[in-house]
C-alpha positions as semicolon CSV with decimal commas, in nm:
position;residue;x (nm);y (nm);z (nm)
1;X;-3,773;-6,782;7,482
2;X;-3,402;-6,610;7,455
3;X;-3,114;-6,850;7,391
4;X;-2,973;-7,057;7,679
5;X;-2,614;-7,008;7,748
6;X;-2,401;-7,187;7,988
7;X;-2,403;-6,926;8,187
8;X;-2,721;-6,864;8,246
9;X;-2,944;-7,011;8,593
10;X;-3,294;-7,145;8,477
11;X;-3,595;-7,126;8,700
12;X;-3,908;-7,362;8,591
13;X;-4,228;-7,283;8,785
14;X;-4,531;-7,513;8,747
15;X;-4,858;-7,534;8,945
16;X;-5,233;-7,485;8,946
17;X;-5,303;-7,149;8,775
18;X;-5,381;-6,843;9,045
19;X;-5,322;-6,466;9,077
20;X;-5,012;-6,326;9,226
21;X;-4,780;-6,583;9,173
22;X;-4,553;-6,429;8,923
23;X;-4,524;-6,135;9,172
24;X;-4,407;-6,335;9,506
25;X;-4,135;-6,526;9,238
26;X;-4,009;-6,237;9,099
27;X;-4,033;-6,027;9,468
28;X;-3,788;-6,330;9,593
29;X;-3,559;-6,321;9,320
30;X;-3,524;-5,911;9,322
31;X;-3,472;-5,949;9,756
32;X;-3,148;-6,163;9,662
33;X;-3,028;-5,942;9,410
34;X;-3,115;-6,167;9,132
35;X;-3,126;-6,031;8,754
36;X;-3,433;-6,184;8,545
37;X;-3,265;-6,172;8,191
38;X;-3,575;-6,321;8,018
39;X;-3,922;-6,436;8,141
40;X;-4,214;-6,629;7,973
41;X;-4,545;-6,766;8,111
42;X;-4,827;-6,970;7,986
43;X;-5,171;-7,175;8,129
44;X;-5,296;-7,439;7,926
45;X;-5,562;-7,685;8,089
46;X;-5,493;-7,478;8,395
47;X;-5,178;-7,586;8,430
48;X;-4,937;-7,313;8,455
49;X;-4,575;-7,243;8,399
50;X;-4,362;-6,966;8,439
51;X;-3,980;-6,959;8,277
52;X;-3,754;-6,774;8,370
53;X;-3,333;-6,734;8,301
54;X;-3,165;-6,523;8,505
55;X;-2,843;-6,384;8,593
56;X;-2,710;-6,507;8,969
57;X;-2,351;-6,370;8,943
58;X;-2,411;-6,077;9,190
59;X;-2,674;-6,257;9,407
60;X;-2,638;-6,181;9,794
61;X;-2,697;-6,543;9,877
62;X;-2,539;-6,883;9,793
63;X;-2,632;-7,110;9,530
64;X;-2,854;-7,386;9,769
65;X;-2,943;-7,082;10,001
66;X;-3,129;-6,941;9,681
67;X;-3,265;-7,315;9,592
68;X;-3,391;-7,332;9,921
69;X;-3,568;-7,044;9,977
70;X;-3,714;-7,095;9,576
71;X;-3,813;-7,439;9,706
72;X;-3,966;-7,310;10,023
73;X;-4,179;-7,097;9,828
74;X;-4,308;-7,358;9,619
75;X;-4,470;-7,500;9,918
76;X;-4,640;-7,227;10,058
77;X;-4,795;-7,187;9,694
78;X;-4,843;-7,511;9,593
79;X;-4,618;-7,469;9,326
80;X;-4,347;-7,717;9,186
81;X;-3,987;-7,503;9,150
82;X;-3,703;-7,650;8,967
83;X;-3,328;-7,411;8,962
84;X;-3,061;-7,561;8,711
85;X;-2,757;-7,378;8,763
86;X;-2,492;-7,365;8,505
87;X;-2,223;-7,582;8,666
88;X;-2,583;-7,842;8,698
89;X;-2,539;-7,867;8,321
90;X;-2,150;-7,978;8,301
91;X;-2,275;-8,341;8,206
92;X;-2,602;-8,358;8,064
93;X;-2,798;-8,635;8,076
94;X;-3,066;-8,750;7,833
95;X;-3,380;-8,988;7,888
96;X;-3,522;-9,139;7,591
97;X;-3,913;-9,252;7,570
98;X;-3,972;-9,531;7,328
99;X;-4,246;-9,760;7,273
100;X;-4,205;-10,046;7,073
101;X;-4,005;-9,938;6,783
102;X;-3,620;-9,971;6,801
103;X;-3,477;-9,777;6,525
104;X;-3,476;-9,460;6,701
105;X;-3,321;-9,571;7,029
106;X;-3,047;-9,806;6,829
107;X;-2,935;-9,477;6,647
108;X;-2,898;-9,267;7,005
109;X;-2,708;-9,592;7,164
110;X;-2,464;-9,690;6,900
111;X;-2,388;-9,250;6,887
112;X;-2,345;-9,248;7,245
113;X;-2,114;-9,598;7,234
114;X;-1,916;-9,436;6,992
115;X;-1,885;-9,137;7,220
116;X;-2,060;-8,869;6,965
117;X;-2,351;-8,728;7,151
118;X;-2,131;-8,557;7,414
119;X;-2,414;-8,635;7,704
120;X;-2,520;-8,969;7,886
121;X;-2,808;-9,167;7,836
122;X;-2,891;-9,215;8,168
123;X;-3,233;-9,427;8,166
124;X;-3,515;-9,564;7,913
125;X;-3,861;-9,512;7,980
126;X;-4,117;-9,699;7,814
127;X;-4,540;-9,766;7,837
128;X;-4,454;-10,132;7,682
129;X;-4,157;-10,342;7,737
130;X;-4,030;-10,406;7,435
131;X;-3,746;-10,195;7,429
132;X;-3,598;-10,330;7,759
133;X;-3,351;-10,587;7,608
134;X;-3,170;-10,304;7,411
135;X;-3,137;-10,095;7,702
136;X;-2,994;-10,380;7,916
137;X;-2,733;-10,427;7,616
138;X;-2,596;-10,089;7,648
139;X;-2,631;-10,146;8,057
140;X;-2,889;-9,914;8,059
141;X;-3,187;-9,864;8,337
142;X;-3,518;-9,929;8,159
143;X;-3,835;-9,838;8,326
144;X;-4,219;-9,960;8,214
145;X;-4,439;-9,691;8,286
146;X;-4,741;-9,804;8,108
147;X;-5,016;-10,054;8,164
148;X;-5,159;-10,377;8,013
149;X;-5,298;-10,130;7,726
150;X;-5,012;-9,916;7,715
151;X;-5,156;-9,592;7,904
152;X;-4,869;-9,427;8,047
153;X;-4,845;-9,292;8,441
154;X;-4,747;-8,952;8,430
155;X;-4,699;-8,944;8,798
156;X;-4,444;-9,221;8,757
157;X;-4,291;-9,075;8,471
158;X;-4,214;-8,725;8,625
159;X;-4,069;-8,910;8,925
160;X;-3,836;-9,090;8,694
161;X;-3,752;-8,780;8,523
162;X;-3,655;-8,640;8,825
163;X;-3,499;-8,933;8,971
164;X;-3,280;-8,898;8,650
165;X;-3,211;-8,563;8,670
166;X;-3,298;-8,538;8,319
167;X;-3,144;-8,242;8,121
168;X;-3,337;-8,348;7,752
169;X;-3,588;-8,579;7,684
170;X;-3,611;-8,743;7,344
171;X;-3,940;-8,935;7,227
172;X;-3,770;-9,206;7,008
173;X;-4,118;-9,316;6,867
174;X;-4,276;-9,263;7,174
175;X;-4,652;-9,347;7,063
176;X;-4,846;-9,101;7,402
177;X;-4,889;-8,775;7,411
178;X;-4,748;-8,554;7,674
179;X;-5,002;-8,363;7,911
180;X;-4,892;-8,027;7,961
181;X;-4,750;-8,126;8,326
182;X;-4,453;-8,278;8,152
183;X;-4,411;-8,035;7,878
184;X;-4,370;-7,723;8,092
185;X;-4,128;-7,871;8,317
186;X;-3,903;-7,949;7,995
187;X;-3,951;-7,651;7,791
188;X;-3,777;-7,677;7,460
189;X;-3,576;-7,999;7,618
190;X;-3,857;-8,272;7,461
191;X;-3,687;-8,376;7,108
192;X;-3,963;-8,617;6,905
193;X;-3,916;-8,676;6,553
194;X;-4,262;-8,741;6,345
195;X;-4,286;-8,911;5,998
196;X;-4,380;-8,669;5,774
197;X;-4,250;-8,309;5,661
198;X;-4,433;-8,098;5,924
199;X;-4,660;-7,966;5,912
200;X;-4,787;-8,186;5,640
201;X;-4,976;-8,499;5,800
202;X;-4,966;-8,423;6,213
203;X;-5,109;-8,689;6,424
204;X;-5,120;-9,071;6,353
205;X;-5,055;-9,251;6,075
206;X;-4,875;-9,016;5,914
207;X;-4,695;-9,249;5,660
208;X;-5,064;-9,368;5,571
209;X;-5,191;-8,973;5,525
210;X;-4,920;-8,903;5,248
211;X;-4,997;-9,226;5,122
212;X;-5,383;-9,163;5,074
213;X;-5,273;-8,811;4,964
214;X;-5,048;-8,956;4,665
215;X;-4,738;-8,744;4,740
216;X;-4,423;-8,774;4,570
217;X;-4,229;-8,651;4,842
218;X;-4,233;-8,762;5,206
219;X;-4,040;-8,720;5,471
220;X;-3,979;-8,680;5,854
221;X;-3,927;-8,428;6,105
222;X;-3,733;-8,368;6,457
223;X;-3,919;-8,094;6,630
224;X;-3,948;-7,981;6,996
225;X;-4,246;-8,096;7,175
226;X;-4,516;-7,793;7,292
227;X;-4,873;-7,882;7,370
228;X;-4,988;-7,822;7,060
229;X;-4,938;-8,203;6,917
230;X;-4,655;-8,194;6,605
231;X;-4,669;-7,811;6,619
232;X;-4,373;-7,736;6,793
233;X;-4,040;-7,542;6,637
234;X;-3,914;-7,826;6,363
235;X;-3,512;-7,863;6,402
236;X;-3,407;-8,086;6,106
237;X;-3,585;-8,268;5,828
238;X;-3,543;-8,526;5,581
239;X;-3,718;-8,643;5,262
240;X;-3,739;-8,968;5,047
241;X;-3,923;-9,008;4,694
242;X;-4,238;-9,202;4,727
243;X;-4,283;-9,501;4,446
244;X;-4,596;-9,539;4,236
245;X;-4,665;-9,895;4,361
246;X;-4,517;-9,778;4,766
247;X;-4,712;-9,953;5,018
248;X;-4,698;-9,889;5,387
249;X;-4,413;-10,119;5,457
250;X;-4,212;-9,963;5,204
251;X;-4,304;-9,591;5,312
252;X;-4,140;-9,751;5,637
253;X;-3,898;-9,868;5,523
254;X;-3,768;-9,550;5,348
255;X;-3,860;-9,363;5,628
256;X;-3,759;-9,521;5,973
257;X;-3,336;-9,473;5,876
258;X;-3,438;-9,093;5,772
259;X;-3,668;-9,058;6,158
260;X;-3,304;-9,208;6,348
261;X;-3,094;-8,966;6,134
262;X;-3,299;-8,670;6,158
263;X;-3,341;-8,723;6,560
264;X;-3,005;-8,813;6,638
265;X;-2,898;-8,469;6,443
266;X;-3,127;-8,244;6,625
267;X;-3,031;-8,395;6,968
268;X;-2,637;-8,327;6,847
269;X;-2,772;-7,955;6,743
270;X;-2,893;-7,941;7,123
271;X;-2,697;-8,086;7,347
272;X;-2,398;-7,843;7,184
273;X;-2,601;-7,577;7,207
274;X;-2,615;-7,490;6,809
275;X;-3,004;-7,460;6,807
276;X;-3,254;-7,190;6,971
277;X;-3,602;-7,118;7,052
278;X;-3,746;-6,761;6,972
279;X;-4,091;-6,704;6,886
280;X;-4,181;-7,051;6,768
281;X;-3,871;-7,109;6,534
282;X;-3,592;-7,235;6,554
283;X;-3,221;-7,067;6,462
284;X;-2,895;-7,252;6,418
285;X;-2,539;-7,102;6,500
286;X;-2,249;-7,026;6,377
287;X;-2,223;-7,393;6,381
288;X;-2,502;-7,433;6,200
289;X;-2,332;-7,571;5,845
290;X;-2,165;-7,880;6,028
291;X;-2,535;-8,044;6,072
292;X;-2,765;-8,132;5,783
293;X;-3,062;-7,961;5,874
294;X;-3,253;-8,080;5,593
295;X;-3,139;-8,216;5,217
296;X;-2,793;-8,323;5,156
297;X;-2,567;-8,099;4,993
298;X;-2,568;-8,322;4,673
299;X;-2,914;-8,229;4,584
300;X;-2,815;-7,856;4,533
301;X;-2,638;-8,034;4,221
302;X;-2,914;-8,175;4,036
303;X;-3,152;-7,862;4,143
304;X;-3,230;-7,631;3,897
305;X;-3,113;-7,254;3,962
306;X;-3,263;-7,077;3,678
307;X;-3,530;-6,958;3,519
308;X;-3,663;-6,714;3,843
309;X;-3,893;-6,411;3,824
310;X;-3,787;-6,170;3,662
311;X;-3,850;-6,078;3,276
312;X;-3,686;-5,758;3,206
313;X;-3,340;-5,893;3,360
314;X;-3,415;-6,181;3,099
315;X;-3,538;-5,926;2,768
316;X;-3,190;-5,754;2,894
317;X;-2,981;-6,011;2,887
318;X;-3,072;-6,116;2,516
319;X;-3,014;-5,766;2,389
């Protein structure tokens, strides 16, 4: 997927998988003198989604005219259409997906209090309750999707999404999994941070894995959601040392101030626009070297920078 730019109109088409629908989009969007810049389609569980960013500068229609008839078209296929403009994107607003676990979400709310996200959190969605109090501190709207057991309503939670009008949606420990019907509407705009150095230890228990593994080196990882679980492009990383005698609690406790750091830097990295998608992996700015993407500058320090490959340099060197 190219790089979005602010300047750039992005078309999200999701439905039931059938022939000819890329064709009747694309017809529509050529009639109104629409230029497709970059396009990218995909079925999974036959659920498909079509991308697309375009150029509207020298359309022949207005901006709801084209939104309307985009809409319209939807209908008659059966398809779900969603058009962010550029000027849509002025203020973007984030929903954050949390479960029980606070860490995460205290990070994003004390950033945002202190006005350095750049974006408003405009609602907390949950499949438990625990998290409500904290969003009611920061005056907040906190919504329980889930039910006695936790199973989430997907239903309920696109309806909140789009109730929202959601521009990124960060998984702050968010313990479900994401059916493809959510992840193609939010392509590369689902932020989730995982605790371990992906793709070391995907899935559950991942703090337990590189414990039964006996690593000396763990870590955790803010990564864009696909629907391929803890396999999508990673955006930042950090790592801690791992004890002899670490138990679980202390591989959480090492770890849960690295998962808040890491996802509260990738969500920065987005929401300014530093970070983009092509071909799976990610690639930071210009503006890359004011985030920490992965180990602290320090380390370079105590890193050793020599001996490398290379014997003849070496022989040459002593002569």
């Amino acid at each position: 997927m190219a790089p979005l730019t602010t300047d750039v109109t992005e078309i999200t088409v999701i439905g039931d998988d059938d022939t000819g629908l890329v064709a009747r989009v694309t017809s529509l969007l050529f009639e109104r003198g629409v230029n497709i810049e970059d396009m990218d389609q995909a079925v999974r569980d036959d659920v498909f989604r079509m991308y697309l960013a375009v150029d509207t500068s020298e359309m022949v229609c207005t901006e709801g005219t084209l939104r309307e008839d985009l809409h319209e078209l939807g209908n008659d296929l059966g398809l779900d259409v969603q058009v962010r403009f550029p000027a849509d994107r002025e203020t973007q607003k984030i929903a954050v997906l949390g479960t029980k676990e606070s860490h995460c979400l205290e990070a994003l709310f004390e950033a945002w209090a202190n006005d350095e996200l750049g974006a408003d959190i405009g609602v907390v969605i949950g499949n438990h309750d625990d998290l409500q109090p904290l969003a009611e501190h920061y005056d907040v709207p906190f919504h329980d999707i889930g039910d006695e057991k936790g199973q989430q309503n997907e239903d309920e939670l696109l309806d909140r999404l789009a109730e929202y009008d959601v521009d990124l949606i960060v998984l702050a420990r968010y313990m479900r999994i994401l059916s493809p019907n959510v992840v193609f509407r939010y392509e590369d705009r689902i932020i989730n941070v995982h605790p371990s150095l992906l793709p070391a230890f995907p899935g559950a228990e991942a703090y337990r894995q590189a414990l039964e593994e006996g690593v000396r080196v763990a870590g955790v990882t803010a990564h864009y959601v696909t629907t391929d679980l803890d396999q999508g492009p990673i955006i930042t990383q950090r790592a801690f040392d791992v004890p002899d005698d670490a138990d679980l609690d202390e591989m959480k406790r090492r770890g849960q101030p690295l998962e808040a750091d890491a996802l509260l830097e990738a969500v920065k990295l987005h929401l300014n626009g530093d970070v983009s998608v092509h071909r799976g992996r990610t690639s930071v700015r210009e503006n890359g070297t004011q985030y920490q993407l992965g180990l602290p500058d320090k380390v370079d320090e105590v890193t050793p920078d020599r001996p490398v490959d290379g014997i003849g340099s070496a022989i040459a060197d002593d002569s």
